[in-house]
Coordinates of C-alpha atoms and ligand atoms in Angstrom, one line a residue:
X1 CA 18.0 -17.0 9.5
X2 CA 18.7 -19.7 12.2
X3 CA 20.8 -21.8 9.8
X4 CA 23.0 -18.8 9.0
X5 CA 24.2 -18.4 12.5
X6 CA 26.7 -21.3 12.6
X7 CA 28.1 -20.2 9.2
X8 CA 28.5 -16.7 10.5
X9 CA 30.3 -18.0 13.5
X10 CA 32.6 -20.1 11.4
X11 CA 33.3 -17.1 9.2
X12 CA 34.1 -14.9 12.2
X13 CA 36.3 -17.6 13.6
X14 CA 38.1 -18.0 10.3
X15 CA 38.8 -14.2 10.1
X16 CA 40.0 -14.2 13.7
X17 CA 42.4 -17.1 13.1
X18 CA 43.6 -15.4 9.8
X19 CA 44.4 -12.3 11.8
X20 CA 46.2 -14.2 14.5
X21 CA 48.3 -16.0 11.9
X22 CA 49.4 -12.7 10.3
X23 CA 51.4 -12.0 13.4
X24 CA 53.0 -15.4 13.4
X25 CA 56.3 -16.1 11.7
X26 CA 55.8 -17.6 8.2
X27 CA 58.7 -19.9 8.4
X28 CA 61.1 -20.7 5.7
X29 CA 60.3 -20.7 2.0
X30 CA 60.3 -23.6 -0.3
X31 CA 63.4 -25.8 0.1
X32 CA 65.7 -25.8 -2.9
X33 CA 67.1 -29.0 -4.4
X34 CA 70.8 -29.0 -4.0
X35 CA 73.6 -31.3 -4.9
X36 CA 74.5 -33.7 -2.0
X37 CA 77.6 -35.4 -3.2
X38 CA 80.6 -34.9 -0.9
X39 CA 82.2 -31.4 -0.7
X40 CA 85.4 -30.5 1.0
X41 CA 85.4 -29.0 4.4
X42 CA 88.0 -26.8 6.2
X43 CA 89.2 -28.7 9.2
X44 CA 89.5 -26.6 12.3
X45 CA 93.0 -26.7 13.8
X46 CA 92.8 -27.6 17.5
X47 CA 95.1 -25.2 19.4
X48 CA 95.6 -22.8 22.2
X49 CA 95.6 -19.1 21.1
X50 CA 97.8 -16.6 22.9
X51 CA 95.7 -13.4 23.0
X52 CA 98.5 -11.4 24.7
X53 CA 98.5 -9.8 28.1
X54 CA 98.4 -13.3 29.7
X55 CA 95.0 -14.3 28.2
X56 CA 94.6 -17.6 26.4
X57 CA 91.8 -19.1 24.3
X58 CA 91.4 -22.7 23.3
X59 CA 89.3 -24.9 21.0
X60 CA 90.8 -28.1 22.3
X61 CA 87.5 -29.7 23.3
X62 CA 84.8 -31.7 21.6
X63 CA 82.1 -29.5 20.0
X64 CA 84.4 -26.4 19.9
X65 CA 84.3 -23.8 17.1
X66 CA 87.0 -21.1 17.2
X67 CA 89.2 -20.4 14.2
X68 CA 91.2 -17.3 15.0
X69 CA 91.9 -15.0 17.9
X70 CA 93.1 -11.4 17.5
X71 CA 93.6 -8.7 20.1
X72 CA 92.3 -5.4 18.7
X73 CA 93.1 -3.2 21.7
X74 CA 93.7 -3.4 25.5
X75 CA 90.2 -4.4 26.2
X76 CA 88.9 -5.9 23.0
X77 CA 89.7 -9.3 21.6
X78 CA 88.2 -10.6 18.4
X79 CA 87.3 -14.3 18.0
X80 CA 86.7 -15.5 14.4
X81 CA 84.2 -18.2 13.9
X82 CA 84.2 -19.7 10.4
X83 CA 82.0 -22.3 8.7
X84 CA 83.1 -25.7 7.7
X85 CA 82.4 -24.8 4.0
X86 CA 80.2 -22.7 1.8
X87 CA 77.5 -21.9 0.7
X88 CA 75.9 -22.4 4.1
X89 CA 73.0 -21.4 6.3
X90 CA 74.5 -18.4 8.1
X91 CA 73.9 -19.6 11.6
X92 CA 77.3 -19.8 13.3
X93 CA 77.8 -22.2 16.2
X94 CA 80.7 -21.3 18.5
X95 CA 82.3 -22.9 21.5
X96 CA 85.7 -22.4 23.2
X97 CA 87.3 -21.9 26.6
X98 CA 89.6 -19.2 28.0
X99 CA 91.7 -18.3 31.0
X100 CA 94.2 -15.7 32.1
X101 CA 97.3 -15.6 34.3
X102 CA 95.8 -12.8 36.3
X103 CA 92.2 -11.6 36.7
X104 CA 91.2 -9.5 33.7
X105 CA 88.1 -7.9 32.3
X106 CA 87.7 -7.4 28.6
X107 CA 85.2 -7.6 25.7
X108 CA 85.1 -10.4 23.2
X109 CA 84.0 -9.4 19.7
X110 CA 82.4 -12.3 17.8
X111 CA 83.2 -12.1 14.1
X112 CA 81.8 -14.4 11.5
X113 CA 83.9 -13.5 8.5
X114 CA 81.0 -11.7 6.8
X115 CA 79.3 -15.1 6.3
X116 CA 77.2 -15.5 9.3
X117 CA 75.3 -13.3 11.8
X118 CA 75.2 -13.6 15.6
X119 CA 72.4 -16.0 16.2
X120 CA 73.0 -17.7 19.6
X121 CA 72.8 -15.8 22.9
X122 CA 76.1 -16.8 24.7
X123 CA 76.2 -19.3 27.6
X124 CA 79.0 -19.7 30.0
X125 CA 80.1 -22.5 32.2
X126 CA 82.7 -23.0 34.9
X127 CA 83.0 -26.8 34.4
X128 CA 82.3 -27.3 30.7
X129 CA 79.1 -29.2 31.6
X130 CA 76.6 -26.8 33.3
X131 CA 76.0 -23.7 31.1
X132 CA 73.9 -20.6 31.9
X133 CA 72.9 -17.6 29.9
X134 CA 75.3 -14.7 30.3
X135 CA 73.9 -11.6 32.0
X136 CA 72.2 -9.6 29.3
X137 CA 73.9 -6.5 30.6
X138 CA 77.2 -8.0 29.5
X139 CA 76.1 -8.8 25.9
X140 CA 75.6 -6.3 23.2
X141 CA 74.6 -6.6 19.5
X142 CA 74.8 -3.7 17.1
X143 CA 71.3 -3.0 15.7
X144 CA 71.0 -3.5 11.9
X145 CA 68.2 -3.1 9.6
X146 CA 67.8 -6.8 8.9
X147 CA 67.9 -7.7 12.6
X148 CA 70.9 -9.9 11.6
X149 CA 73.9 -8.4 13.4
X150 CA 77.2 -9.6 12.0
X151 CA 78.9 -9.3 15.3
X152 CA 78.2 -9.7 19.0
X153 CA 80.2 -8.2 22.0
X154 CA 80.5 -10.1 25.3
X155 CA 82.1 -8.7 28.4
X156 CA 83.9 -11.3 30.4
X157 CA 86.0 -11.6 33.5
X158 CA 88.8 -14.1 33.2
X159 CA 91.0 -15.7 35.8
X160 CA 93.3 -18.8 36.2
X161 CA 90.1 -20.9 36.3
X162 CA 88.9 -22.0 32.9
X163 CA 85.7 -20.3 31.5
X164 CA 83.7 -22.0 28.8
X165 CA 81.7 -20.0 26.3
X166 CA 79.3 -21.6 23.9
X167 CA 76.2 -21.0 21.7
X168 CA 74.0 -23.4 23.6
X169 CA 73.9 -25.0 27.0
X170 CA 75.3 -28.4 25.9
X171 CA 78.3 -29.0 23.8
X172 CA 79.8 -32.1 22.1
X173 CA 78.4 -35.6 21.9
X174 CA 78.9 -36.9 25.4
X175 CA 75.6 -35.7 26.8
X176 CA 73.7 -37.7 24.1
X177 CA 75.7 -40.8 24.9
X178 CA 74.9 -40.4 28.6
X179 CA 71.2 -40.0 27.8
X180 CA 71.2 -43.1 25.7
X181 CA 73.1 -45.1 28.3
X182 CA 70.5 -44.1 30.8
X183 CA 67.6 -45.2 28.6
X184 CA 69.4 -48.5 27.8
X185 CA 69.1 -49.5 31.5
X186 CA 65.4 -50.2 30.8
X187 CA 64.5 -53.8 29.7
X188 CA 62.5 -52.6 26.8
X189 CA 65.1 -50.3 25.3
X190 CA 67.9 -51.7 23.1
X191 CA 70.3 -50.1 20.5
X192 CA 70.9 -51.1 16.9
X193 CA 74.0 -50.2 15.0
X194 CA 73.1 -49.0 11.6
X195 CA 76.4 -47.7 10.2
X196 CA 79.3 -45.4 10.7
X197 CA 80.0 -41.7 10.0
X198 CA 82.9 -40.5 7.9
X199 CA 85.0 -40.0 11.0
X200 CA 84.1 -43.4 12.4
X201 CA 81.4 -42.4 14.9
X202 CA 78.7 -45.0 15.4
X203 CA 75.3 -44.3 13.9
X204 CA 72.8 -45.8 16.3
X205 CA 69.1 -46.2 16.6
X206 CA 67.4 -46.9 19.9
X207 CA 64.5 -49.4 19.9
X208 CA 61.8 -48.6 22.4
X209 CA 59.0 -51.1 23.0
X210 CA 58.1 -54.7 23.1
X211 CA 55.6 -54.9 20.3
X212 CA 55.9 -56.7 17.0
X213 CA 56.8 -54.3 14.2
X214 CA 53.4 -54.1 12.7
X215 CA 53.1 -50.4 13.7
X216 CA 56.3 -48.4 14.1
X217 CA 57.3 -44.8 14.9
X218 CA 60.5 -43.0 13.9
X219 CA 62.0 -40.0 15.7
X220 CA 65.2 -38.2 14.8
X221 CA 67.0 -35.0 15.7
X222 CA 70.2 -33.0 15.3
X223 CA 70.7 -33.3 11.6
X224 CA 72.0 -29.8 12.0
X225 CA 74.6 -29.7 14.7
X226 CA 73.8 -26.4 16.7
X227 CA 70.1 -27.2 17.0
X228 CA 70.1 -28.2 20.6
X229 CA 66.6 -27.0 21.5
X230 CA 65.2 -29.4 19.0
X231 CA 67.1 -32.2 20.7
X232 CA 65.8 -31.1 24.1
X233 CA 62.2 -31.4 22.8
X234 CA 62.9 -34.8 21.4
X235 CA 64.4 -35.8 24.7
X236 CA 61.3 -34.7 26.6
X237 CA 59.1 -36.4 24.0
X238 CA 60.9 -39.7 24.2
X239 CA 61.2 -39.7 28.0
X240 CA 57.4 -39.6 28.2
X241 CA 57.2 -42.7 26.1
X242 CA 59.6 -44.7 28.3
X243 CA 57.8 -43.8 31.5
X244 CA 56.2 -46.4 33.8
X245 CA 52.7 -44.9 33.3
X246 CA 49.6 -47.0 32.2
X247 CA 49.4 -45.1 28.9
X248 CA 53.1 -45.6 28.1
X249 CA 53.1 -49.2 29.0
X250 CA 50.1 -49.8 26.8
X251 CA 51.8 -47.8 24.0
X252 CA 54.9 -50.0 24.2
X253 CA 52.9 -53.2 23.9
X254 CA 51.3 -52.0 20.7
X255 CA 54.1 -49.9 19.1
X256 CA 57.8 -49.9 18.6
X257 CA 59.5 -46.5 18.6
X258 CA 62.8 -46.1 16.9
X259 CA 64.9 -43.1 17.8
X260 CA 68.0 -41.6 16.2
X261 CA 68.8 -38.8 18.6
X262 CA 71.9 -37.5 16.9
X263 CA 71.8 -37.8 13.1
X264 CA 75.0 -35.9 12.6
X265 CA 77.6 -36.8 15.3
X266 CA 80.6 -35.7 13.2
X267 CA 79.0 -32.2 12.7
X268 CA 78.4 -31.9 16.4
X269 CA 81.9 -33.1 17.5
X270 CA 83.5 -30.7 15.1
X271 CA 81.4 -27.7 16.0
X272 CA 79.9 -27.4 12.5
X273 CA 77.4 -24.7 11.6
X274 CA 75.3 -27.0 9.5
X275 CA 76.9 -29.8 7.6
X276 CA 78.3 -33.3 8.2
X277 CA 82.0 -34.3 7.8
X278 CA 81.4 -34.6 4.1
X279 CA 80.3 -31.0 3.8
X280 CA 76.6 -31.7 3.2
X281 CA 73.3 -30.5 4.7
X282 CA 71.8 -33.9 5.7
X283 CA 68.3 -32.5 5.5
X284 CA 68.7 -32.1 1.7
X285 CA 69.7 -35.6 1.1
X286 CA 66.6 -37.6 1.6
X287 CA 66.0 -38.3 -2.1
X288 CA 69.6 -39.1 -3.3
X289 CA 71.0 -40.7 -0.1
X290 CA 74.6 -39.8 -0.9
X291 CA 75.5 -39.5 2.7
X292 CA 76.2 -42.3 5.3
X293 CA 73.8 -40.9 7.8
X294 CA 70.7 -40.6 5.6
X295 CA 71.6 -43.8 3.7
X296 CA 71.9 -45.8 6.9
X297 CA 68.6 -44.6 8.4
X298 CA 66.6 -44.9 5.2
X299 CA 68.0 -48.4 4.6
X300 CA 67.1 -49.3 8.2
X301 CA 63.5 -48.2 7.9
X302 CA 63.0 -49.9 4.5
X303 CA 64.5 -53.1 5.9
X304 CA 62.2 -53.0 8.9
X305 CA 59.2 -52.7 6.7
X306 CA 60.4 -55.5 4.4
X307 CA 61.1 -57.9 7.3
X308 CA 58.0 -57.3 9.4
X309 CA 55.5 -56.4 6.8
X310 CA 54.6 -53.6 9.1
X311 CA 54.6 -49.8 8.6
X312 CA 55.6 -46.5 10.1
X313 CA 52.6 -44.7 11.3
X314 CA 54.3 -41.6 12.8
X315 CA 57.6 -39.8 12.3
X316 CA 59.0 -36.6 13.7
X317 CA 62.2 -34.7 13.0
X318 CA 63.2 -32.1 15.6
X319 CA 65.1 -29.0 14.7
X320 CA 65.7 -25.4 16.0
X321 CA 65.0 -22.0 14.5
X322 CA 63.9 -18.5 15.5
X323 CA 60.6 -19.5 17.2
X324 CA 58.5 -22.6 17.6
X325 CA 57.0 -23.8 14.3
X326 CA 55.6 -27.1 13.0
X327 CA 56.0 -28.0 9.4
X328 CA 53.5 -30.6 8.4
X329 CA 52.4 -32.3 5.2
X330 CA 49.7 -31.2 2.9
X331 CA 46.5 -32.0 4.8
X332 CA 44.7 -33.1 1.7
X333 CA 47.2 -36.0 1.4
X334 CA 46.5 -39.1 3.3
X335 CA 49.1 -41.3 5.0
X336 CA 48.7 -44.3 7.3
X337 CA 46.6 -42.3 9.9
X338 CA 45.1 -39.3 8.3
X339 CA 44.6 -36.3 10.6
X340 CA 46.9 -37.7 13.3
X341 CA 49.5 -34.9 13.3
X342 CA 47.2 -31.9 13.4
X343 CA 45.2 -33.6 16.1
X344 CA 48.2 -34.3 18.2
X345 CA 49.6 -30.7 17.8
X346 CA 46.3 -29.0 18.6
X347 CA 45.5 -31.2 21.6
X348 CA 48.9 -30.8 23.2
X349 CA 49.1 -27.0 22.4
X350 CA 45.7 -26.4 24.1
X351 CA 47.2 -27.5 27.4
X352 CA 49.7 -24.7 27.3
X353 CA 48.2 -21.4 28.4
X354 CA 48.0 -18.7 25.8
X355 CA 49.8 -20.8 23.2
X356 CA 48.6 -20.9 19.7
X357 CA 50.8 -23.3 17.7
X358 CA 52.3 -22.0 14.4
X359 CA 51.5 -24.8 12.0
X360 CA 52.6 -24.6 8.4
X361 CA 51.3 -27.4 6.3
X362 CA 53.1 -27.9 3.0
X363 CA 51.1 -26.5 0.2
X364 CA 52.7 -28.8 -2.4
X365 CA 52.0 -32.4 -3.0
X366 CA 55.3 -33.5 -4.4
X367 CA 58.1 -35.3 -2.5
X368 CA 61.0 -33.0 -1.6
X369 CA 64.5 -33.5 -0.2
X370 CA 63.8 -33.4 3.6
X371 CA 63.4 -36.2 6.1
X372 CA 59.8 -35.1 6.7
X373 CA 59.0 -35.6 3.1
X374 CA 60.8 -39.0 2.9
X375 CA 58.8 -40.2 5.9
X376 CA 55.5 -39.3 4.4
X377 CA 56.0 -40.0 0.7
X378 CA 58.0 -43.2 1.0
X379 CA 56.5 -44.7 4.2
X380 CA 53.1 -42.9 4.4
X381 CA 54.0 -42.1 8.0
X382 CA 52.1 -39.1 9.3
X383 CA 55.1 -36.9 9.8
X384 CA 56.2 -33.4 11.0
X385 CA 59.2 -31.3 11.5
X386 CA 59.1 -29.6 14.8
X387 CA 61.4 -26.5 14.9
X388 CA 62.0 -25.3 18.4
X389 CA 62.9 -21.6 19.1
X390 CA 66.6 -21.1 20.0
X391 CA 65.5 -19.2 23.1
X392 CA 62.3 -21.0 24.0
X393 CA 62.5 -21.4 27.8
X394 CA 63.8 -24.9 28.7
X395 CA 60.7 -25.6 30.9
X396 CA 58.4 -24.7 27.9
X397 CA 60.3 -27.1 25.6
X398 CA 60.0 -29.8 28.3
X399 CA 56.3 -29.2 28.5
X400 CA 55.8 -29.2 24.7
X401 CA 57.8 -32.5 24.2
X402 CA 55.9 -34.2 27.0
X403 CA 52.4 -33.1 26.0
X404 CA 53.1 -34.1 22.3
X405 CA 54.0 -37.6 23.5
X406 CA 51.0 -37.8 25.9
X407 CA 48.4 -36.8 23.3
X408 CA 50.0 -39.0 20.7
X409 CA 49.8 -42.0 23.0
X410 CA 46.2 -41.4 23.8
X411 CA 45.2 -41.4 20.2
X412 CA 47.5 -44.3 19.1
X413 CA 46.5 -46.5 22.1
X414 CA 42.8 -46.2 21.1
X415 CA 43.4 -46.9 17.5
X416 CA 42.4 -50.3 16.0
X417 CA 44.7 -51.4 13.3
X418 CA 43.5 -54.0 10.7
Ligands
ZN501 ZN1 67.5 -27.7 11.3

């Protein structure tokens, strides 16, 4: 009887976990293989729109997305937000500014041409830099059966002073550039040019650490332009690894971390919903490498391995979606450090009160078209895609990024490599 007790406990625990996971979001289905050769995109015309009654809208800023403006009545103005091309994931990014000759109060109707639904809770800014969530009393979404409203309505007060409205609280590429410049002030951080995007923006990797390249890590984010919360988690993660803490110093002596914070600068600068300037979803191009961004990074990694004889032991790709979810590789497959990813996720999550991480290991054992799959199947790097919720509180994102880095360092610092 005695020997049955642990088994019963394990069974009860398994049932409990199974019940828990029922309430968790199941994440996206299997990823389809799609063609990744260039496709035309519609270029957004940069302009100021006269909405009548002395009210003006403009998309003349980096990161903007605003295609048409139409006054529907005295107090309702429709803004049309259209994608760069189709088919596309229906998650519209928007960003624009407005002002009026006299103080006005009116509603903005967000319309997505029947292609997208209203995904991002609006943020406003008075200087184009610091954005805050709008008051929820001023934002309304019609309820639909699928919880995917095709429109959103926002009440605004306009004046001579410009008001910025955007889908997330940072817009354009400047904030990423500033962050990189800040990191580059440290002796052990340097940047490596690995290529150029279609529109001539530099594709850059940061090197963090002073080790030989025997054991390396790779971190990327913003393959999909609107996915700011993923970027913020990546930022918190990297900032922990550059700290002047004993753990971080030790880590940097043993490992080099390579970071590509903005995989798709053209997409971000143009306010794209999903694709790069060649009209392609970069996270479907990690087998064919038709695109400059994926080609440059994979060439860089493969060259690093060839030059140093070293290997990538960890890789992470940060994204955003409905709620926090980790996509990991099939746990039966072994990379360069079996068990590393589940251990890091579980240990870091345990430190956050009442948080049970939603972890979705891949059930297949074949290589697919995503970065996560490339990192694992080509480099045997233990890898994950961390998708951060669009509305996860910023302080929780910070905590998650930080704890992931801390637990990762603890494990990697102890590891003896042959
Ligand atoms: Zn994404």
